[in-house]
PDB file of C-alpha atoms and ligand atoms in Angstrom:
ATOM      1  CA  MET G   1      -0.333   0.021   0.044  1.00 95.00           C
ATOM      2  CA  VAL G   2       1.455   3.394  -0.830  1.00 98.00           C
ATOM      3  CA  LYS G   3       1.838   6.183   1.607  1.00 98.00           C
ATOM      4  CA  VAL G   4       0.074   9.670  -0.230  1.00 98.00           C
ATOM      5  CA  THR G   5      -0.135  12.368   2.362  1.00 98.00           C
ATOM      6  CA  VAL G   6      -2.282  15.500   0.749  1.00 98.00           C
ATOM      7  CA  ILE G   7      -1.973  19.134   2.199  1.00 98.00           C
ATOM      8  CA  GLY G   8      -4.755  21.342   1.026  1.00 98.00           C
ATOM      9  CA  SER G   9      -8.127  22.174   1.890  1.00 98.00           C
ATOM     10  CA  SER G  10     -11.538  20.440   2.615  1.00 98.00           C
ATOM     11  CA  SER G  11     -14.997  22.366   2.407  1.00 98.00           C
ATOM     12  CA  MET G  12     -18.515  21.748   2.704  1.00 98.00           C
ATOM     13  CA  ASP G  13     -20.163  22.153  -0.996  1.00 98.00           C
ATOM     14  CA  LEU G  14     -23.090  23.995  -1.090  1.00 98.00           C
ATOM     15  CA  VAL G  15     -24.880  23.295  -4.003  1.00 98.00           C
ATOM     16  CA  VAL G  16     -27.590  24.184  -6.596  1.00 97.00           C
ATOM     17  CA  THR G  17     -28.636  22.846  -9.716  1.00 96.00           C
ATOM     18  CA  SER G  18     -30.746  24.902 -12.066  1.00 96.00           C
ATOM     19  CA  GLY G  19     -31.554  23.919 -15.723  1.00 94.00           C
ATOM     20  CA  ILE G  20     -30.089  27.504 -16.743  1.00 94.00           C
ATOM     21  CA  ARG G  21     -27.286  29.727 -15.574  1.00 94.00           C
ATOM     22  CA  PRO G  22     -28.073  32.934 -14.085  1.00 94.00           C
ATOM     23  CA  GLY G  23     -26.645  36.377 -15.962  1.00 93.00           C
ATOM     24  CA  VAL G  24     -25.937  39.151 -14.084  1.00 94.00           C
ATOM     25  CA  GLY G  25     -28.210  40.420 -12.397  1.00 96.00           C
ATOM     26  CA  GLU G  26     -30.688  38.076 -13.417  1.00 95.00           C
ATOM     27  CA  THR G  27     -32.883  35.625 -11.006  1.00 95.00           C
ATOM     28  CA  VAL G  28     -33.938  32.177 -11.764  1.00 95.00           C
ATOM     29  CA  LEU G  29     -35.383  29.646  -9.917  1.00 96.00           C
ATOM     30  CA  GLY G  30     -33.267  26.446  -9.338  1.00 96.00           C
ATOM     31  CA  ASP G  31     -34.112  22.576  -8.667  1.00 96.00           C
ATOM     32  CA  SER G  32     -32.401  21.258  -5.960  1.00 97.00           C
ATOM     33  CA  PHE G  33     -29.830  22.331  -2.408  1.00 98.00           C
ATOM     34  CA  LYS G  34     -27.613  19.511  -1.382  1.00 98.00           C
ATOM     35  CA  THR G  35     -25.248  19.897   1.109  1.00 98.00           C
ATOM     36  CA  VAL G  36     -21.675  17.402   0.333  1.00 98.00           C
ATOM     37  CA  PRO G  37     -18.121  17.788   1.620  1.00 98.00           C
ATOM     38  CA  GLY G  38     -15.806  18.137  -0.633  1.00 98.00           C
ATOM     39  CA  GLY G  39     -12.878  20.669  -1.371  1.00 98.00           C
ATOM     40  CA  LYS G  40      -9.241  19.981  -3.063  1.00 98.00           C
ATOM     41  CA  GLY G  41      -7.889  18.788  -0.987  1.00 98.00           C
ATOM     42  CA  ALA G  42     -10.198  16.158   0.961  1.00 98.00           C
ATOM     43  CA  ASN G  43     -11.539  15.415  -2.521  1.00 98.00           C
ATOM     44  CA  GLN G  44      -8.050  14.021  -3.420  1.00 98.00           C
ATOM     45  CA  ALA G  45      -7.526  12.267   0.170  1.00 98.00           C
ATOM     46  CA  VAL G  46     -10.913  10.871  -0.217  1.00 98.00           C
ATOM     47  CA  ALA G  47     -10.287   9.111  -4.511  1.00 98.00           C
ATOM     48  CA  ALA G  48      -6.604   8.352  -3.127  1.00 98.00           C
ATOM     49  CA  SER G  49      -7.947   6.008  -0.260  1.00 98.00           C
ATOM     50  CA  ARG G  50     -10.790   5.022  -2.320  1.00 98.00           C
ATOM     51  CA  LEU G  51      -7.941   3.676  -5.079  1.00 98.00           C
ATOM     52  CA  GLY G  52      -6.066   1.568  -2.069  1.00 98.00           C
ATOM     53  CA  ALA G  53      -3.894   4.393  -0.657  1.00 98.00           C
ATOM     54  CA  ASP G  54      -2.729   4.362   2.857  1.00 98.00           C
ATOM     55  CA  VAL G  55      -3.960   8.295   3.024  1.00 98.00           C
ATOM     56  CA  THR G  56      -3.071  11.224   5.370  1.00 98.00           C
ATOM     57  CA  MET G  57      -4.458  13.964   4.878  1.00 98.00           C
ATOM     58  CA  ILE G  58      -2.744  17.874   6.911  1.00 98.00           C
ATOM     59  CA  GLY G  59      -5.661  20.806   7.025  1.00 98.00           C
ATOM     60  CA  CYS G  60      -7.587  22.616   8.914  1.00 98.00           C
ATOM     61  CA  VAL G  61     -11.394  23.470   9.712  1.00 98.00           C
ATOM     62  CA  GLY G  62     -14.248  25.622  11.850  1.00 98.00           C
ATOM     63  CA  GLU G  63     -14.624  24.684  14.743  1.00 97.00           C
ATOM     64  CA  ASP G  64     -18.391  24.038  13.886  1.00 97.00           C
ATOM     65  CA  GLN G  65     -20.692  21.292  12.079  1.00 97.00           C
ATOM     66  CA  TYR G  66     -19.613  21.654   8.680  1.00 98.00           C
ATOM     67  CA  GLY G  67     -16.109  20.454  10.424  1.00 98.00           C
ATOM     68  CA  GLU G  68     -17.546  18.168  12.430  1.00 98.00           C
ATOM     69  CA  VAL G  69     -18.716  16.178   9.362  1.00 98.00           C
ATOM     70  CA  ILE G  70     -16.063  17.193   6.612  1.00 98.00           C
ATOM     71  CA  ILE G  71     -13.748  15.112   9.854  1.00 98.00           C
ATOM     72  CA  SER G  72     -16.281  12.385   9.969  1.00 98.00           C
ATOM     73  CA  ASN G  73     -16.373  11.934   6.337  1.00 98.00           C
ATOM     74  CA  LEU G  74     -12.307  11.442   5.603  1.00 98.00           C
ATOM     75  CA  ILE G  75     -12.678   9.338   8.454  1.00 98.00           C
ATOM     76  CA  GLN G  76     -15.398   6.998   7.178  1.00 98.00           C
ATOM     77  CA  ASN G  77     -13.221   7.104   3.835  1.00 98.00           C
ATOM     78  CA  GLY G  78     -10.475   5.817   5.676  1.00 98.00           C
ATOM     79  CA  VAL G  79      -8.378   8.460   5.754  1.00 98.00           C
ATOM     80  CA  CYS G  80      -5.820   9.628   8.919  1.00 98.00           C
ATOM     81  CA  THR G  81      -7.357  12.617  10.159  1.00 98.00           C
ATOM     82  CA  ASP G  82      -4.188  12.930  13.123  1.00 98.00           C
ATOM     83  CA  TYR G  83      -2.852  16.127  11.746  1.00 98.00           C
ATOM     84  CA  VAL G  84      -6.339  17.841  10.829  1.00 98.00           C
ATOM     85  CA  LYS G  85      -7.173  20.493  12.962  1.00 97.00           C
ATOM     86  CA  ALA G  86     -10.692  21.972  13.744  1.00 98.00           C
ATOM     87  CA  VAL G  87      -9.577  25.857  13.935  1.00 98.00           C
ATOM     88  CA  THR G  88     -11.628  28.017  17.054  1.00 97.00           C
ATOM     89  CA  GLY G  89     -13.704  30.703  16.107  1.00 96.00           C
ATOM     90  CA  VAL G  90     -13.063  30.121  12.301  1.00 97.00           C
ATOM     91  CA  GLU G  91     -15.551  29.055   9.805  1.00 98.00           C
ATOM     92  CA  SER G  92     -15.374  25.770   7.973  1.00 98.00           C
ATOM     93  CA  GLY G  93     -13.964  26.006   4.315  1.00 98.00           C
ATOM     94  CA  THR G  94     -17.563  26.383   1.463  1.00 98.00           C
ATOM     95  CA  ALA G  95     -18.039  26.274  -1.549  1.00 98.00           C
ATOM     96  CA  HIS G  96     -20.351  27.492  -2.831  1.00 98.00           C
ATOM     97  CA  ILE G  97     -21.817  25.796  -6.734  1.00 97.00           C
ATOM     98  CA  ILE G  98     -23.765  26.436  -9.631  1.00 96.00           C
ATOM     99  CA  LEU G  99     -24.423  22.892 -11.552  1.00 95.00           C
ATOM    100  CA  ALA G 100     -26.639  23.964 -14.848  1.00 94.00           C
ATOM    101  CA  GLU G 101     -26.166  23.234 -18.141  1.00 89.00           C
ATOM    102  CA  GLN G 102     -23.773  20.180 -17.523  1.00 84.00           C
ATOM    103  CA  ASP G 103     -21.478  22.150 -16.178  1.00 88.00           C
ATOM    104  CA  ASN G 104     -20.634  23.845 -12.544  1.00 92.00           C
ATOM    105  CA  SER G 105     -19.305  27.363 -11.665  1.00 94.00           C
ATOM    106  CA  ILE G 106     -17.902  27.710  -8.424  1.00 94.00           C
ATOM    107  CA  ILE G 107     -17.164  30.267  -5.434  1.00 96.00           C
ATOM    108  CA  VAL G 108     -14.353  29.058  -3.049  1.00 96.00           C
ATOM    109  CA  ILE G 109     -14.572  31.113   0.963  1.00 97.00           C
ATOM    110  CA  LYS G 110     -11.416  29.622   2.176  1.00 97.00           C
ATOM    111  CA  GLY G 111     -12.024  29.834   5.881  1.00 98.00           C
ATOM    112  CA  ALA G 112     -10.247  27.863   8.096  1.00 98.00           C
ATOM    113  CA  ASN G 113      -8.130  26.889   4.951  1.00 98.00           C
ATOM    114  CA  ASP G 114      -5.835  30.041   5.584  1.00 98.00           C
ATOM    115  CA  TYR G 115      -5.000  28.531   8.382  1.00 98.00           C
ATOM    116  CA  VAL G 116      -2.705  26.354   6.961  1.00 98.00           C
ATOM    117  CA  THR G 117       0.199  27.505   7.459  1.00 98.00           C
ATOM    118  CA  PRO G 118       4.138  26.750   6.901  1.00 98.00           C
ATOM    119  CA  THR G 119       4.608  26.329  10.772  1.00 98.00           C
ATOM    120  CA  TYR G 120       0.997  23.707  10.992  1.00 98.00           C
ATOM    121  CA  VAL G 121       2.553  21.888   8.194  1.00 98.00           C
ATOM    122  CA  GLN G 122       5.902  21.369   9.892  1.00 98.00           C
ATOM    123  CA  GLN G 123       3.828  19.525  12.609  1.00 97.00           C
ATOM    124  CA  ALA G 124       3.708  16.806   9.812  1.00 98.00           C
ATOM    125  CA  LEU G 125       7.221  16.780   9.145  1.00 98.00           C
ATOM    126  CA  LYS G 126       7.750  13.321  10.022  1.00 98.00           C
ATOM    127  CA  VAL G 127       4.837  11.899   8.161  1.00 98.00           C
ATOM    128  CA  ILE G 128       5.760  14.322   4.907  1.00 98.00           C
ATOM    129  CA  ILE G 129       9.041  12.733   4.744  1.00 98.00           C
ATOM    130  CA  ASP G 130       7.828   9.105   5.634  1.00 98.00           C
ATOM    131  CA  SER G 131       5.478   9.877   2.477  1.00 98.00           C
ATOM    132  CA  ASP G 132       6.121   7.876  -0.957  1.00 98.00           C
ATOM    133  CA  ILE G 133       4.444  11.177  -2.466  1.00 98.00           C
ATOM    134  CA  VAL G 134       2.354  14.147  -1.753  1.00 98.00           C
ATOM    135  CA  ILE G 135      -0.086  16.664  -2.891  1.00 98.00           C
ATOM    136  CA  VAL G 136      -0.458  19.936  -2.789  1.00 98.00           C
ATOM    137  CA  GLN G 137      -3.704  22.273  -4.006  1.00 98.00           C
ATOM    138  CA  GLN G 138      -3.634  26.380  -4.345  1.00 97.00           C
ATOM    139  CA  GLU G 139      -7.246  26.642  -2.142  1.00 97.00           C
ATOM    140  CA  ILE G 140      -4.655  27.302   0.541  1.00 98.00           C
ATOM    141  CA  PRO G 141      -1.679  29.696   1.630  1.00 97.00           C
ATOM    142  CA  GLU G 142       0.628  30.772  -1.062  1.00 96.00           C
ATOM    143  CA  GLU G 143       3.730  30.438   1.305  1.00 97.00           C
ATOM    144  CA  THR G 144       2.616  27.054   2.276  1.00 98.00           C
ATOM    145  CA  VAL G 145       2.783  25.641  -0.987  1.00 98.00           C
ATOM    146  CA  GLU G 146       6.343  27.023  -1.249  1.00 97.00           C
ATOM    147  CA  TYR G 147       6.724  25.404   2.186  1.00 98.00           C
ATOM    148  CA  VAL G 148       5.682  22.289   0.876  1.00 98.00           C
ATOM    149  CA  CYS G 149       7.985  22.063  -2.571  1.00 98.00           C
ATOM    150  CA  GLU G 150      10.783  23.081  -0.444  1.00 97.00           C
ATOM    151  CA  VAL G 151      10.141  20.195   2.511  1.00 98.00           C
ATOM    152  CA  CYS G 152       9.546  17.857  -0.350  1.00 98.00           C
ATOM    153  CA  GLU G 153      12.583  18.750  -2.481  1.00 97.00           C
ATOM    154  CA  VAL G 154      15.276  19.093   0.010  1.00 97.00           C
ATOM    155  CA  ASN G 155      13.925  15.679   1.777  1.00 98.00           C
ATOM    156  CA  GLY G 156      13.853  13.785  -1.709  1.00 98.00           C
ATOM    157  CA  VAL G 157       9.992  13.182  -1.919  1.00 98.00           C
ATOM    158  CA  PRO G 158       7.829  12.858  -4.586  1.00 98.00           C
ATOM    159  CA  LEU G 159       5.525  16.756  -4.931  1.00 98.00           C
ATOM    160  CA  LEU G 160       2.334  16.521  -7.658  1.00 98.00           C
ATOM    161  CA  LEU G 161       1.637  20.444  -7.433  1.00 98.00           C
ATOM    162  CA  ASN G 162      -1.890  20.676  -8.677  1.00 98.00           C
ATOM    163  CA  PRO G 163      -1.790  24.364  -9.322  1.00 97.00           C
ATOM    164  CA  ALA G 164      -5.767  24.546  -8.741  1.00 96.00           C
ATOM    165  CA  PRO G 165      -7.363  27.376  -8.648  1.00 95.00           C
ATOM    166  CA  ALA G 166      -5.463  29.258 -10.641  1.00 90.00           C
ATOM    167  CA  ARG G 167      -2.318  31.475  -9.406  1.00 89.00           C
ATOM    168  CA  SER G 168       0.641  32.455 -10.968  1.00 87.00           C
ATOM    169  CA  LEU G 169       3.657  30.526  -9.226  1.00 90.00           C
ATOM    170  CA  LYS G 170       6.714  31.804  -8.212  1.00 91.00           C
ATOM    171  CA  LYS G 171      10.018  30.336 -11.208  1.00 92.00           C
ATOM    172  CA  GLU G 172      11.540  28.108  -8.150  1.00 94.00           C
ATOM    173  CA  VAL G 173       8.683  26.690  -7.088  1.00 95.00           C
ATOM    174  CA  VAL G 174       7.738  24.944 -10.410  1.00 94.00           C
ATOM    175  CA  GLU G 175      10.919  24.050 -10.551  1.00 95.00           C
ATOM    176  CA  LYS G 176      10.966  22.333  -7.117  1.00 97.00           C
ATOM    177  CA  ALA G 177       7.771  20.032  -7.940  1.00 97.00           C
ATOM    178  CA  THR G 178       7.879  16.621  -9.366  1.00 98.00           C
ATOM    179  CA  TYR G 179       5.011  16.713 -11.342  1.00 98.00           C
ATOM    180  CA  LEU G 180       2.906  19.919 -12.416  1.00 98.00           C
ATOM    181  CA  THR G 181      -1.058  18.365 -13.235  1.00 98.00           C
ATOM    182  CA  PRO G 182      -2.746  22.117 -14.342  1.00 97.00           C
ATOM    183  CA  ASN G 183      -5.927  22.403 -16.621  1.00 95.00           C
ATOM    184  CA  GLU G 184      -5.786  24.252 -20.258  1.00 93.00           C
ATOM    185  CA  HIS G 185      -6.852  27.635 -17.948  1.00 92.00           C
ATOM    186  CA  GLU G 186      -4.482  27.056 -14.963  1.00 94.00           C
ATOM    187  CA  VAL G 187      -1.477  26.370 -17.909  1.00 93.00           C
ATOM    188  CA  ALA G 188      -2.053  29.946 -19.494  1.00 91.00           C
ATOM    189  CA  ILE G 189      -1.881  31.605 -16.107  1.00 91.00           C
ATOM    190  CA  LEU G 190       0.847  29.907 -14.595  1.00 89.00           C
ATOM    191  CA  PHE G 191       3.143  30.420 -18.309  1.00 87.00           C
ATOM    192  CA  MET G 192       2.148  33.745 -19.068  1.00 84.00           C
ATOM    193  CA  GLY G 193       3.270  34.770 -22.941  1.00 80.00           C
ATOM    194  CA  ALA G 194       4.356  31.015 -23.418  1.00 84.00           C
ATOM    195  CA  SER G 195       2.706  28.403 -26.069  1.00 90.00           C
ATOM    196  CA  GLN G 196       1.634  25.039 -24.780  1.00 91.00           C
ATOM    197  CA  SER G 197       4.349  22.984 -26.893  1.00 92.00           C
ATOM    198  CA  GLU G 198       7.244  24.979 -25.871  1.00 93.00           C
ATOM    199  CA  MET G 199       5.972  24.662 -22.253  1.00 94.00           C
ATOM    200  CA  LEU G 200       5.953  20.772 -22.641  1.00 96.00           C
ATOM    201  CA  GLN G 201       9.153  20.814 -23.517  1.00 96.00           C
ATOM    202  CA  GLN G 202      10.698  23.206 -20.869  1.00 95.00           C
ATOM    203  CA  TYR G 203       9.271  19.744 -18.977  1.00 97.00           C
ATOM    204  CA  PRO G 204       9.039  16.329 -19.897  1.00 97.00           C
ATOM    205  CA  ASN G 205       7.994  13.564 -17.990  1.00 98.00           C
ATOM    206  CA  LYS G 206       7.111  16.775 -15.547  1.00 98.00           C
ATOM    207  CA  LEU G 207       3.886  19.088 -17.200  1.00 98.00           C
ATOM    208  CA  PHE G 208       1.022  17.261 -17.658  1.00 98.00           C
ATOM    209  CA  ILE G 209      -1.784  19.479 -18.855  1.00 97.00           C
ATOM    210  CA  THR G 210      -5.592  17.996 -18.805  1.00 97.00           C
ATOM    211  CA  GLU G 211      -7.419  19.272 -21.491  1.00 95.00           C
ATOM    212  CA  GLY G 212     -11.188  18.292 -20.457  1.00 89.00           C
ATOM    213  CA  GLU G 213     -13.008  15.573 -22.134  1.00 86.00           C
ATOM    214  CA  LYS G 214      -9.554  15.170 -24.629  1.00 93.00           C
ATOM    215  CA  GLY G 215      -6.682  13.720 -22.398  1.00 96.00           C
ATOM    216  CA  VAL G 216      -3.996  14.765 -20.908  1.00 98.00           C
ATOM    217  CA  ARG G 217      -1.053  15.954 -22.559  1.00 98.00           C
ATOM    218  CA  TYR G 218       2.950  15.819 -21.792  1.00 98.00           C
ATOM    219  CA  PHE G 219       6.249  15.506 -23.306  1.00 98.00           C
ATOM    220  CA  ASN G 220       7.959  12.368 -22.824  1.00 97.00           C
ATOM    221  CA  GLY G 221      11.563  13.566 -23.629  1.00 96.00           C
ATOM    222  CA  LYS G 222      10.673  12.708 -27.730  1.00 97.00           C
ATOM    223  CA  GLU G 223       6.796  13.386 -29.187  1.00 97.00           C
ATOM    224  CA  GLU G 224       3.918  15.063 -27.311  1.00 97.00           C
ATOM    225  CA  VAL G 225       1.657  11.759 -25.909  1.00 97.00           C
ATOM    226  CA  LEU G 226      -1.840  13.149 -25.414  1.00 97.00           C
ATOM    227  CA  VAL G 227      -3.355  10.215 -23.550  1.00 97.00           C
ATOM    228  CA  ALA G 228      -7.520   9.874 -24.289  1.00 95.00           C
ATOM    229  CA  THR G 229      -9.845   9.864 -21.566  1.00 93.00           C
ATOM    230  CA  PHE G 230     -13.354   7.927 -21.750  1.00 91.00           C
ATOM    231  CA  PRO G 231     -16.628   9.296 -22.682  1.00 91.00           C
ATOM    232  CA  VAL G 232     -19.111   8.137 -20.200  1.00 94.00           C
ATOM    233  CA  GLN G 233     -22.377   9.738 -19.293  1.00 93.00           C
ATOM    234  CA  VAL G 234     -21.641  13.516 -17.349  1.00 92.00           C
ATOM    235  CA  ILE G 235     -24.032  13.957 -14.545  1.00 93.00           C
ATOM    236  CA  ASP G 236     -21.433  16.199 -12.458  1.00 94.00           C
ATOM    237  CA  THR G 237     -17.925  17.205 -13.719  1.00 94.00           C
ATOM    238  CA  THR G 238     -16.736  18.571  -9.923  1.00 95.00           C
ATOM    239  CA  GLY G 239     -14.246  17.011  -8.177  1.00 96.00           C
ATOM    240  CA  ALA G 240     -13.130  15.124 -12.121  1.00 96.00           C
ATOM    241  CA  GLY G 241      -9.977  16.837 -11.319  1.00 97.00           C
ATOM    242  CA  ASP G 242      -9.507  16.127  -7.791  1.00 98.00           C
ATOM    243  CA  THR G 243      -9.977  12.058  -8.771  1.00 98.00           C
ATOM    244  CA  PHE G 244      -8.040  12.015 -11.572  1.00 98.00           C
ATOM    245  CA  ASN G 245      -5.034  13.988  -9.640  1.00 98.00           C
ATOM    246  CA  ALA G 246      -5.295  10.999  -6.893  1.00 98.00           C
ATOM    247  CA  ALA G 247      -5.061   8.380  -9.110  1.00 98.00           C
ATOM    248  CA  PHE G 248      -2.526   9.281 -10.612  1.00 98.00           C
ATOM    249  CA  ALA G 249      -0.138  10.269  -7.529  1.00 98.00           C
ATOM    250  CA  VAL G 250      -1.230   6.338  -6.680  1.00 98.00           C
ATOM    251  CA  ALA G 251      -0.276   5.176 -10.204  1.00 98.00           C
ATOM    252  CA  LEU G 252       3.136   7.321 -10.132  1.00 98.00           C
ATOM    253  CA  ALA G 253       3.963   6.392  -6.195  1.00 98.00           C
ATOM    254  CA  GLU G 254       2.493   1.988  -7.282  1.00 98.00           C
ATOM    255  CA  GLY G 255       5.127   2.573 -10.128  1.00 98.00           C
ATOM    256  CA  LYS G 256       3.221   2.655 -13.172  1.00 98.00           C
ATOM    257  CA  GLU G 257       5.106   4.186 -16.120  1.00 97.00           C
ATOM    258  CA  TYR G 258       3.375   7.559 -17.055  1.00 98.00           C
ATOM    259  CA  THR G 259       1.066   6.181 -20.334  1.00 97.00           C
ATOM    260  CA  GLN G 260      -0.299   3.348 -17.288  1.00 97.00           C
ATOM    261  CA  ALA G 261      -0.824   6.096 -14.645  1.00 98.00           C
ATOM    262  CA  LEU G 262      -2.555   8.460 -17.005  1.00 98.00           C
ATOM    263  CA  LYS G 263      -4.122   5.923 -18.480  1.00 97.00           C
ATOM    264  CA  PHE G 264      -5.632   4.780 -14.540  1.00 98.00           C
ATOM    265  CA  ALA G 265      -6.505   7.965 -13.400  1.00 98.00           C
ATOM    266  CA  ASN G 266      -8.188   8.790 -16.807  1.00 97.00           C
ATOM    267  CA  ARG G 267     -10.489   5.451 -15.845  1.00 97.00           C
ATOM    268  CA  ALA G 268     -10.989   7.370 -11.853  1.00 98.00           C
ATOM    269  CA  ALA G 269     -12.192  10.151 -13.676  1.00 97.00           C
ATOM    270  CA  SER G 270     -14.193   9.757 -15.912  1.00 97.00           C
ATOM    271  CA  LEU G 271     -16.553   7.345 -13.602  1.00 97.00           C
ATOM    272  CA  SER G 272     -16.050  10.437 -11.090  1.00 97.00           C
ATOM    273  CA  VAL G 273     -18.269  12.307 -13.415  1.00 96.00           C
ATOM    274  CA  THR G 274     -21.089   9.519 -13.590  1.00 96.00           C
ATOM    275  CA  LYS G 275     -22.962  10.965  -9.994  1.00 96.00           C
ATOM    276  CA  PHE G 276     -23.408  13.641  -8.642  1.00 96.00           C
ATOM    277  CA  GLY G 277     -21.263  15.084  -5.995  1.00 96.00           C
ATOM    278  CA  ALA G 278     -17.449  16.204  -5.896  1.00 97.00           C
ATOM    279  CA  GLN G 279     -17.488  12.594  -3.678  1.00 98.00           C
ATOM    280  CA  GLY G 280     -20.198  11.230  -4.877  1.00 97.00           C
ATOM    281  CA  GLY G 281     -18.921   9.324  -8.335  1.00 96.00           C
ATOM    282  CA  MET G 282     -15.219   8.270  -7.118  1.00 98.00           C
ATOM    283  CA  PRO G 283     -14.070   4.447  -7.804  1.00 98.00           C
ATOM    284  CA  THR G 284     -12.941   2.300  -5.856  1.00 98.00           C
ATOM    285  CA  ARG G 285      -9.853   0.440  -7.121  1.00 98.00           C
ATOM    286  CA  GLN G 286     -11.869  -2.733  -8.015  1.00 97.00           C
ATOM    287  CA  GLU G 287     -14.166  -0.195 -10.219  1.00 97.00           C
ATOM    288  CA  VAL G 288     -11.579   1.186 -12.275  1.00 97.00           C
ATOM    289  CA  GLU G 289      -9.714  -2.095 -12.429  1.00 96.00           C
ATOM    290  CA  ALA G 290     -12.963  -3.660 -14.129  1.00 95.00           C
ATOM    291  CA  CYS G 291     -13.406  -0.858 -16.179  1.00 94.00           C
ATOM    292  CA  LEU G 292      -9.916  -0.948 -17.888  1.00 93.00           C
ATOM    293  CA  ASN G 293      -9.869  -4.966 -17.979  1.00 91.00           C
ATOM    294  CA  LYS G 294     -13.270  -4.936 -19.921  1.00 83.00           C
TER     295      LYS G 294
HETATM  296  O1  RIB E 301     -12.568  21.098  -7.703  1.00 96.65           O
HETATM  297  C1  RIB E 301     -13.820  20.428  -6.925  1.00 96.65           C
HETATM  298  C2  RIB E 301     -14.130  21.039  -5.343  1.00 96.65           C
HETATM  299  O2  RIB E 301     -12.984  22.370  -5.918  1.00 96.65           O
HETATM  300  C3  RIB E 301     -15.754  21.925  -5.151  1.00 96.65           C
HETATM  301  O3  RIB E 301     -15.598  19.730  -4.267  1.00 96.65           O
HETATM  302  C4  RIB E 301     -15.170  22.694  -4.105  1.00 96.65           C
HETATM  303  O4  RIB E 301     -14.928  22.199  -2.257  1.00 96.65           O
HETATM  304  C5  RIB E 301     -13.767  23.449  -4.653  1.00 96.65           C
HETATM  305  O5  RIB E 301     -12.887  23.563  -3.495  1.00 96.65           O
END
């Protein structure tokens, strides 16, 4: 069982479904409202655990009801929460999601996720160093992402940096990460001015650009490779990227070569979009393997 440590956000997703997305200044009648656990970090932790990894989550929640639900959901999914702290006087992170016209729009209020500071993460240094791979995203403070990159590099721990949501990164942070997994929008912000092909060639076997339903593109040192996704009936795309990142990290930690790891991750992500909620469709290891073996 590979050891995966996820350093990142955990939130409650407040999801409204609607036939149409309201425009600016417009009011529409929606169809439903549901509250489900989410947050990119927690989603990735749950996905990796369902895929058979030994997962520790490092994060913060508020001392509120959402925080309790978030922690018990992680525990139910087999994630170690020894380093998920409830912060007094702060609200848990929330994500306000509109599901309409076959896609989502999300506003994240970070809340307690801003308390995932370098000093806090340092308390879990031993867990980080003992990991087969670490995953970090960008719903926590920028200095924490920088700290995680530094710690992983110094200790030779592979780090998958999922630069979502988009923000620019210092060049040294990009250099220190082992793997970078932006989508097309995020890669444009990361490497402003450069073409996608130039960037892929600059970072062979390191930069993996997710292109939605087309697949994932990387440069293997000789040529660009596009590893295709699997066509499915889409119910909810929320959490597909998180499932992809977790599955890719698990597969890499298990020693799969890049194309095979991407195929495994694409299969897991495609299954995740067939059910409602960020974590609702995240598959188990058996489900992914059964589909791959068909
Ligand atoms: O990646 C999907 C996640 O992004 C949602 O669960 C929501 O919490 C937002 O952070």
